[in-house]
Short mmCIF file of C-alpha atoms and ligand atoms in Angstrom, two decimals:
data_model
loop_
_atom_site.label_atom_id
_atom_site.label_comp_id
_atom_site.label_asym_id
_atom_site.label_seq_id
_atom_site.Cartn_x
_atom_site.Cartn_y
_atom_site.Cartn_z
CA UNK A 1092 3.57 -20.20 -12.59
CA UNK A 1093 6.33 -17.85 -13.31
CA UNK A 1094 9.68 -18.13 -11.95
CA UNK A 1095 11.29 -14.93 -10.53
CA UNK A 1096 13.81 -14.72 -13.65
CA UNK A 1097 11.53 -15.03 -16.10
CA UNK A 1098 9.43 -11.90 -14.82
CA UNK A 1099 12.51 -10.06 -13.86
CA UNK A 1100 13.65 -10.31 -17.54
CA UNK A 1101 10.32 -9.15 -18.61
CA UNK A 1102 9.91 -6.30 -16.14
CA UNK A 1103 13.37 -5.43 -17.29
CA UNK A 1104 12.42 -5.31 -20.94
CA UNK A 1105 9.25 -3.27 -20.64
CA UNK A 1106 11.05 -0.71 -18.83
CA UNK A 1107 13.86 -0.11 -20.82
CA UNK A 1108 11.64 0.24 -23.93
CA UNK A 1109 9.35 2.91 -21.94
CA UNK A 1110 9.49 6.56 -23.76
CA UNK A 1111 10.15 8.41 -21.08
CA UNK A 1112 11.39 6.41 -17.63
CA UNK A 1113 8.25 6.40 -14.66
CA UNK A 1114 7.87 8.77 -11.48
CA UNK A 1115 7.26 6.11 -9.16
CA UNK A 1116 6.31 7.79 -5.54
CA UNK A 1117 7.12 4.54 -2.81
CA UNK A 1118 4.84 5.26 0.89
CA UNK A 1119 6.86 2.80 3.20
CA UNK A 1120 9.93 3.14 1.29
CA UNK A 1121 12.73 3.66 4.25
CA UNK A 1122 12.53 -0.43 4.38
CA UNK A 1123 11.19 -3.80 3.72
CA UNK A 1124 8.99 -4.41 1.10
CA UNK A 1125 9.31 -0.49 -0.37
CA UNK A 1126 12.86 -0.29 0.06
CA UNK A 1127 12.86 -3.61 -1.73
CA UNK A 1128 10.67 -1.75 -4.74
CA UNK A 1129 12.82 1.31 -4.77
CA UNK A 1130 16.09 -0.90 -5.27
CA UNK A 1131 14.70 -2.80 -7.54
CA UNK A 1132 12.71 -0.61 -9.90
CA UNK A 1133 16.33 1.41 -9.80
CA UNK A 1134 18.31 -1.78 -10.79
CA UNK A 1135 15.73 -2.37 -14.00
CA UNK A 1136 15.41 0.99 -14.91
CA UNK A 1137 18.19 3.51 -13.53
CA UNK A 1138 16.40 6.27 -15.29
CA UNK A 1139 13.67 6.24 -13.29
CA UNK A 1140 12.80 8.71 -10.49
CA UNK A 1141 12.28 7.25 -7.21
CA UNK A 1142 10.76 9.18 -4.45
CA UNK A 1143 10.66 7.50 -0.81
CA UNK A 1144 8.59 8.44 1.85
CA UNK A 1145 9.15 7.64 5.51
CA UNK A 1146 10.23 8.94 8.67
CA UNK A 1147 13.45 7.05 9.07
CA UNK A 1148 16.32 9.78 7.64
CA UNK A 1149 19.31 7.47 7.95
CA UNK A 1150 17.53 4.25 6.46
CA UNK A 1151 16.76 6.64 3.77
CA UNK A 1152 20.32 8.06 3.19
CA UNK A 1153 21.59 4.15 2.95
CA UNK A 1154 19.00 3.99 0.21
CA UNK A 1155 19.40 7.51 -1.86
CA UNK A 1156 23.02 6.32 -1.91
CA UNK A 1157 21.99 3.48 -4.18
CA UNK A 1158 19.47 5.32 -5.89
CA UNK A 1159 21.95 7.90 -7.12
CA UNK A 1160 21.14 11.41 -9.15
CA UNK A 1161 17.16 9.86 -9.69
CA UNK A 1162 16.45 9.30 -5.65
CA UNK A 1163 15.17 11.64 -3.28
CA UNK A 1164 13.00 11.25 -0.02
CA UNK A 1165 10.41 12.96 1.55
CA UNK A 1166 10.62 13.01 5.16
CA UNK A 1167 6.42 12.42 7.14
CA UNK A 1168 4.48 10.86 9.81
CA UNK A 1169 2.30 9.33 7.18
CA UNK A 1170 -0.24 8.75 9.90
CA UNK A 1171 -1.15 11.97 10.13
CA UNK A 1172 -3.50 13.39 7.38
CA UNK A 1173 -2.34 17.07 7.80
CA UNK A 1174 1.03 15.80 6.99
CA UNK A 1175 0.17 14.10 3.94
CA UNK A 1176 -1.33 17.06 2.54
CA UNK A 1177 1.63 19.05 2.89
CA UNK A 1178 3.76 16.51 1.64
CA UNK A 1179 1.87 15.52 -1.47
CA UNK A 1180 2.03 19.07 -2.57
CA UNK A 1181 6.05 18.99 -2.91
CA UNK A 1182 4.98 15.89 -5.52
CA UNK A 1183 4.86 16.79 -9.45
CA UNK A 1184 4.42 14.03 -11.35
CA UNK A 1185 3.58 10.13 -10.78
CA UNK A 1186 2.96 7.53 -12.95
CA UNK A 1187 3.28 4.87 -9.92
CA UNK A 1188 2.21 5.35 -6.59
CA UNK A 1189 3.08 2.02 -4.22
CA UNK A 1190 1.45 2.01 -0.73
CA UNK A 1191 3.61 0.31 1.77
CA UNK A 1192 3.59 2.01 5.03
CA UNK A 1193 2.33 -0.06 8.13
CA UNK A 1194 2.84 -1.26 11.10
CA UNK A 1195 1.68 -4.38 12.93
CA UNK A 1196 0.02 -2.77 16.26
CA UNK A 1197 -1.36 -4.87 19.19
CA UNK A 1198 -2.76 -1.63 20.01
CA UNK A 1199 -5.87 -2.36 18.14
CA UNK A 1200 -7.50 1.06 19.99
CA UNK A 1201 -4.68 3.49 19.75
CA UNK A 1202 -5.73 6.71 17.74
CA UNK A 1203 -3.63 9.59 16.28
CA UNK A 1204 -3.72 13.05 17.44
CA UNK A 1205 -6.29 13.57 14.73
CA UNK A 1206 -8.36 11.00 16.23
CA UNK A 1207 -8.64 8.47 13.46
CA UNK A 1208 -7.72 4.94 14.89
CA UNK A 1209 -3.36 4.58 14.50
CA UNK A 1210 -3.15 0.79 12.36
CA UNK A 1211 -6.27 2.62 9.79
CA UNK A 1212 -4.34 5.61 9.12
CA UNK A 1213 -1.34 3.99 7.59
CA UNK A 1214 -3.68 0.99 6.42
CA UNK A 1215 -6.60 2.99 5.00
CA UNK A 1216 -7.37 6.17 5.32
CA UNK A 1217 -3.95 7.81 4.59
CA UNK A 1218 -3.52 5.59 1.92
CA UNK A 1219 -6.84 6.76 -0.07
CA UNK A 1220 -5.94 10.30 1.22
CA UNK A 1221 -2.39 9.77 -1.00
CA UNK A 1222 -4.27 8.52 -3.76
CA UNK A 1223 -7.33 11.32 -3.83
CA UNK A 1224 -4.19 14.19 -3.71
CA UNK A 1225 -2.36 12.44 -6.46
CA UNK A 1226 -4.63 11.74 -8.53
CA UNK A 1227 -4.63 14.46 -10.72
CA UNK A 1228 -1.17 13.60 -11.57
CA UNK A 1229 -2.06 10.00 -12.25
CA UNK A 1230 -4.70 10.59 -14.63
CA UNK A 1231 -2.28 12.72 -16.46
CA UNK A 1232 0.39 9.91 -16.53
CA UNK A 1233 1.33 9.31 -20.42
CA UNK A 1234 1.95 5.57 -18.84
CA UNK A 1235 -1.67 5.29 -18.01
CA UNK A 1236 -0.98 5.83 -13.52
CA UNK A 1237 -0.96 2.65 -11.47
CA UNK A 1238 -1.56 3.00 -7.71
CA UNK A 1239 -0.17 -0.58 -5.59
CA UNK A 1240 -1.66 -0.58 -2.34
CA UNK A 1241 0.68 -3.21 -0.26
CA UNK A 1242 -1.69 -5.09 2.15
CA UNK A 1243 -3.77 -8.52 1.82
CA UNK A 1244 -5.73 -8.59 -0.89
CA UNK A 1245 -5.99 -12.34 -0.93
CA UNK A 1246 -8.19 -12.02 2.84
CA UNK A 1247 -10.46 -8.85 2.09
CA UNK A 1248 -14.03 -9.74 3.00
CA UNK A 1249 -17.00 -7.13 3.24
CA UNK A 1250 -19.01 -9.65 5.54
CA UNK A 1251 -16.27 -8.96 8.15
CA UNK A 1252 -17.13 -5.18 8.20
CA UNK A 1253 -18.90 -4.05 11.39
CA UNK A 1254 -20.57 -0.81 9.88
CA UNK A 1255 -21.70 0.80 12.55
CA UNK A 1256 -17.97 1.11 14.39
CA UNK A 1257 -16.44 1.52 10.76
CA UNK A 1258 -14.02 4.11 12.06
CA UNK A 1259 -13.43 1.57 15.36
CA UNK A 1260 -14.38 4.53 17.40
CA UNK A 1261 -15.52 2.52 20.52
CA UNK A 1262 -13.83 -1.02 21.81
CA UNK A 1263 -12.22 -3.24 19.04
CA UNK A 1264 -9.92 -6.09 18.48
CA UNK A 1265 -6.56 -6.62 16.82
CA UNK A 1266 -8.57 -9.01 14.15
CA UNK A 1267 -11.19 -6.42 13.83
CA UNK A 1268 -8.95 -4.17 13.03
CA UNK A 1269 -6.78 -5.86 10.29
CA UNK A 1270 -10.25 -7.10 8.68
CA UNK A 1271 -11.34 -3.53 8.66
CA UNK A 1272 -8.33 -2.82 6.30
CA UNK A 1273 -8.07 -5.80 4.21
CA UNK A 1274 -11.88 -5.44 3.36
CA UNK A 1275 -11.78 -1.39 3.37
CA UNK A 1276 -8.65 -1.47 0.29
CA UNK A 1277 -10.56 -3.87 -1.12
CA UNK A 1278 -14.07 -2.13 -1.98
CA UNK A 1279 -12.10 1.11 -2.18
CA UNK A 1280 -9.99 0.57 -5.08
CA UNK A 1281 -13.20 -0.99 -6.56
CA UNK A 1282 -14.99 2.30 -5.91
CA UNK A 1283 -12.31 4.60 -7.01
CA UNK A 1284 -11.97 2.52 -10.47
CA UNK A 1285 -15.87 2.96 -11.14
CA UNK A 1286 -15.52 6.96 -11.06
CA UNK A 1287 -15.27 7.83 -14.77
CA UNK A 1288 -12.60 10.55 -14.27
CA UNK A 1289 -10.32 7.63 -13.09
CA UNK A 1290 -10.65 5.81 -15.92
CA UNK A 1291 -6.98 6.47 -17.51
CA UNK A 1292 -6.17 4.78 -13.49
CA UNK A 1293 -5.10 1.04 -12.31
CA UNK A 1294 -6.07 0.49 -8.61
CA UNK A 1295 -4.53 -2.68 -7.36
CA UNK A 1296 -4.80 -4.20 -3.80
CA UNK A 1297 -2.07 -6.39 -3.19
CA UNK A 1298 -0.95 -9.36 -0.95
CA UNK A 1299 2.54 -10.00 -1.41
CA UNK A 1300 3.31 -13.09 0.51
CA UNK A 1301 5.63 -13.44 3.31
CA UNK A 1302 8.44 -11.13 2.84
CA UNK A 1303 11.59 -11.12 5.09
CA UNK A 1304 11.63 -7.61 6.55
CA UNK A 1305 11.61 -5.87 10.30
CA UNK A 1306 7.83 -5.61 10.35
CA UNK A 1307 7.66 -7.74 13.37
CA UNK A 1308 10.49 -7.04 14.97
CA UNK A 1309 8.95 -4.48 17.68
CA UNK A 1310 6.01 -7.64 18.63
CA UNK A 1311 6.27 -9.30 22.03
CA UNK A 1312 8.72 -12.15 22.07
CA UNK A 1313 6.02 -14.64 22.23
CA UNK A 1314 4.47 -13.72 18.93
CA UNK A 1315 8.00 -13.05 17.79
CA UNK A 1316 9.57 -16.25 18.09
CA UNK A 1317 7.41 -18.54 16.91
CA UNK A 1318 6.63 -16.63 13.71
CA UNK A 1319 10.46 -16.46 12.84
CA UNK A 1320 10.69 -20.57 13.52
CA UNK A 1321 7.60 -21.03 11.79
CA UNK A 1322 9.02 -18.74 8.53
CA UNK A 1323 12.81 -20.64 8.95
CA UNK A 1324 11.11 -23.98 8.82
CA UNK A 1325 8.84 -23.71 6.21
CA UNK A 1326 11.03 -21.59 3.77
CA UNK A 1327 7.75 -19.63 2.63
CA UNK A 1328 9.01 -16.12 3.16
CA UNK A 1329 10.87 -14.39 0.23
CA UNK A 1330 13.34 -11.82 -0.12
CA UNK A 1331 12.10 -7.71 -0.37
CA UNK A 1332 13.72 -8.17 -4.21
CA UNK A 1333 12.21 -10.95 -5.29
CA UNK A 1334 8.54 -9.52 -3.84
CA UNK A 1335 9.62 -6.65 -5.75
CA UNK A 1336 9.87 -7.85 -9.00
CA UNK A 1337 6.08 -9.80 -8.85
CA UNK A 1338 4.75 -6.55 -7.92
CA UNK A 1339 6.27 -4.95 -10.64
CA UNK A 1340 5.04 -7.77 -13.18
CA UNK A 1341 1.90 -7.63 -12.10
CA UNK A 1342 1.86 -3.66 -11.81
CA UNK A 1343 3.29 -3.78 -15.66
CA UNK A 1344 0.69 -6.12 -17.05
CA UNK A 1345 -2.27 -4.73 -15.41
CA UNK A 1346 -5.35 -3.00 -17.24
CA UNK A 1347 -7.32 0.03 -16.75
CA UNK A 1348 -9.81 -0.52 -13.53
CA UNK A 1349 -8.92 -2.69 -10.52
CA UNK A 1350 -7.46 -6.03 -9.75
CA UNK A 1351 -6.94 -7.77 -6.70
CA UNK A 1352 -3.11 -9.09 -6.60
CA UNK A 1353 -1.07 -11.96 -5.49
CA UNK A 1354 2.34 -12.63 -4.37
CA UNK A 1355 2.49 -13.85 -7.94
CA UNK A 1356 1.88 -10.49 -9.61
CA UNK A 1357 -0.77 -12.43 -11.05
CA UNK A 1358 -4.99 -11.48 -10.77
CA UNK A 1359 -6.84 -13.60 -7.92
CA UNK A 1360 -9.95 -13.80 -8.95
CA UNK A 1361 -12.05 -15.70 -6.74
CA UNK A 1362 -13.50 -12.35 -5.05
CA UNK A 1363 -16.52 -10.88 -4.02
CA UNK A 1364 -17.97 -7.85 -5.50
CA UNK A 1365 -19.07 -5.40 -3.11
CA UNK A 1366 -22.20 -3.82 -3.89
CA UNK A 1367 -22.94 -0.18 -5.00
CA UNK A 1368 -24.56 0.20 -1.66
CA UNK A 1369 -21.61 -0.58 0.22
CA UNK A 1370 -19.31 1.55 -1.65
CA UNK A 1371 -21.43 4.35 -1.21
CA UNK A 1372 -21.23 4.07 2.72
CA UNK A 1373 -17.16 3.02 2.38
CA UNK A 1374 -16.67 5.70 0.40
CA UNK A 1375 -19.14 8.36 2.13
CA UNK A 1376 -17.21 7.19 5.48
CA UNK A 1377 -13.65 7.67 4.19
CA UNK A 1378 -14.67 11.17 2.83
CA UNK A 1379 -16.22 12.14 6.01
CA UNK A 1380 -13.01 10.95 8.40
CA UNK A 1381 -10.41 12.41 6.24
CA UNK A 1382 -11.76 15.71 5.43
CA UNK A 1383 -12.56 16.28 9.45
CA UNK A 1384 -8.71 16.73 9.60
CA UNK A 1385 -8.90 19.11 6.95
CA UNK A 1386 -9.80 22.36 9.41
N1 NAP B 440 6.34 -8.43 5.32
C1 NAP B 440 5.32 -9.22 5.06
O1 NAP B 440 5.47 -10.46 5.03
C2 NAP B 440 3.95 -8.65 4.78
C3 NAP B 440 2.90 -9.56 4.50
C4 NAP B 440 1.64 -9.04 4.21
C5 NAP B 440 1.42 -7.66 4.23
N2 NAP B 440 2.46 -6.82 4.54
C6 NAP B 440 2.18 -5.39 4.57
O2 NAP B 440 3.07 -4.70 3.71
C7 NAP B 440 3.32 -3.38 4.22
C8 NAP B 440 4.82 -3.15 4.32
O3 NAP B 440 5.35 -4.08 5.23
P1 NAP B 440 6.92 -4.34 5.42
O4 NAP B 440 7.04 -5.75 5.80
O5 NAP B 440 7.67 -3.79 4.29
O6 NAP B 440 7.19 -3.47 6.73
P2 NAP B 440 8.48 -2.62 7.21
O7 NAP B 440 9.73 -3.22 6.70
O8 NAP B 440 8.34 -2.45 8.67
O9 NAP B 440 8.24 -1.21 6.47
C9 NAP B 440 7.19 -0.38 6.87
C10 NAP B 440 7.36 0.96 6.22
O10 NAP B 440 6.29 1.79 6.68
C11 NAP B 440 6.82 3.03 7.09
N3 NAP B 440 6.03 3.61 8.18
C12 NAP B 440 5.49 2.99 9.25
N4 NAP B 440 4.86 3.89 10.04
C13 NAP B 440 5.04 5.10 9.44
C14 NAP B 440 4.64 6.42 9.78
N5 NAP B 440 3.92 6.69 10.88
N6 NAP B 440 5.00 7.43 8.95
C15 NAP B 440 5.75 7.17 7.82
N7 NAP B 440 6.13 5.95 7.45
C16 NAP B 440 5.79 4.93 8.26
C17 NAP B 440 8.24 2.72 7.59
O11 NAP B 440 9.01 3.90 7.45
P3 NAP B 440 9.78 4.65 8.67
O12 NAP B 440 10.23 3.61 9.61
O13 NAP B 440 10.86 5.38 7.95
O14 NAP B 440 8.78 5.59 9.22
C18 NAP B 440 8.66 1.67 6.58
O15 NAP B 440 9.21 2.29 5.44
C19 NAP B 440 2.61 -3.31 5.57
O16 NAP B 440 1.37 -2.67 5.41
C20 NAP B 440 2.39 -4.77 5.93
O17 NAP B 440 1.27 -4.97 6.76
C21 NAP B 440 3.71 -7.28 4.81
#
């Protein structure tokens, strides 16, 4: 398995030999694992433009400082679909789009003033919503446009699915909920890649290990705690950068289609294929609950 040096020399070789340096659009980019991709893709390839989206202005200043002339941030409640349309609009070119907003809610019920359930709008919904309004950009990418959505890729499971509370309209748990996302980027990017229009596209879903970041920092003390002893003891968790740099491997060696990702940057493939049927009712699903917000 690769070491982190040996990719980072590699990602840092590929980039500098690109024509023309990548638009690379980071959702979840004020901190953690997307601040940690912004840094680092500026670090390997200083010409590239970095966008970062979030609602956190000064965490975002602290960044664009590093960044320099190529940063700039767009300021959105990316759980709200109306704001995601009017943000994508100030976008105008991407050849990478990396998904890493979230949240870890023990809310499991709480819904956005659009009504679509609050962990599955930054999970799922406005993630395929940022992909379906840039993807006319992406399929023009001279690079060939990679989309990275950040989540766990190595635990998606269709059998998990309850599809007749999809949108987790009535009662629901916290697991219910995270399976509903793991499983729902999983058979999406496998339904977006099978559209023949996306065909210049990469869809990953990726799992990217444990990464030190603030993600849990807002969870009652008793989850808290023990998950910071458990991560100091067993030295498992990595840093933002080094998570970085496996995405970008993996983003850099990936083909045309999809590919389910691991903290490696490398292709897990001990997955289930979903069936046509069920990407039909994914996909007809998605449509439905993100265009309602439309009008
Ligand atoms: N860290 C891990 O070990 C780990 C492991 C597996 C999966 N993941 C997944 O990876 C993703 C990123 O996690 P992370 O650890 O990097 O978390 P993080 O450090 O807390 O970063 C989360 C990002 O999401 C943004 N965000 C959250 N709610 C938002 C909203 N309503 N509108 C706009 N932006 C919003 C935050 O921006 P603002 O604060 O500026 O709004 C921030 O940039 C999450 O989906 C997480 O579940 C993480």
């Amino acid at each position: 398995m690769a070491a982190v040096h040996d990719v980072a020399a590699s990602n840092a070789q590929i980039l500098s030999s690109l024509q023309s340096p990548p638009h690379v659009v980071i959702v979840g980019g004020t901190s953690g694992i997307g601040r940690g991709f912004a840094l680092t893709i500026n670090r390997l390839c200083p010409a590239a433009h970095v966008t970062i989206i979030g609602r956190n202005e000064s965490a975002a200043n602290e960044i664009l400082s590093q960044l320099g002339s190529n940063g700039s941030f767009i300021r959105a409640d990316v759980s709200l679909m109306s704001e995601i349309r009017t943000i994508t609009k100030k976008i105008k070119a991407v050849d990478i789009l990396v998904l890493s907003q979230g949240v870890i809610s023990m809310d499991a019920f709480a819904r956005t003033k659009e009504n679509i359930n609050y962990a599955l709008a930054l999970n799922y919904y406005g993630r395929v919503l940022f992909i379906e309004e840039l993807l006319p950009l992406l399929r023009a990418s001279p690079l060939g446009g990679k989309v990275i959505s950040v989540l766990n890729s190595k635990k998606g499971d269709p059998s998990k699915i309850n599809w007749n509370n999809m949108g987790l309209e009535t009662k629901c748990s916290f697991l219910v909920a995270i399976n509903h996302a793991f499983a729902f980027n999983d058979l999406i990017i496998q339904y977006l890649a099978s559209q023949p229009e996306n065909s210049n596209v990469s869809f990953i879903h990726a799992y990217p290990g444990f990464v030190k970041t603030p993600i849990g920092d807002n969870l009652p003390f008793y989850i808290r705690l023990p998950m910071k002893a458990m991560i100091a003891i067993t030295r498992v968790a990595v840093s933002p950068d080094e998570c970085a740099e496996f995405m970008i491997h993996g983003i850099l060696k990936a083909e045309k289609g999809y590919m389910y990702m691991d903290e490696k940057g490398e292709t897990i493939t001990n997955k289930t294929v979903a069936n046509e049927e069920m990407l039909q009712k994914l996909w007809e699903h998605t449509h439905e609950s993100i265009s309602r917000t439309a009008s």
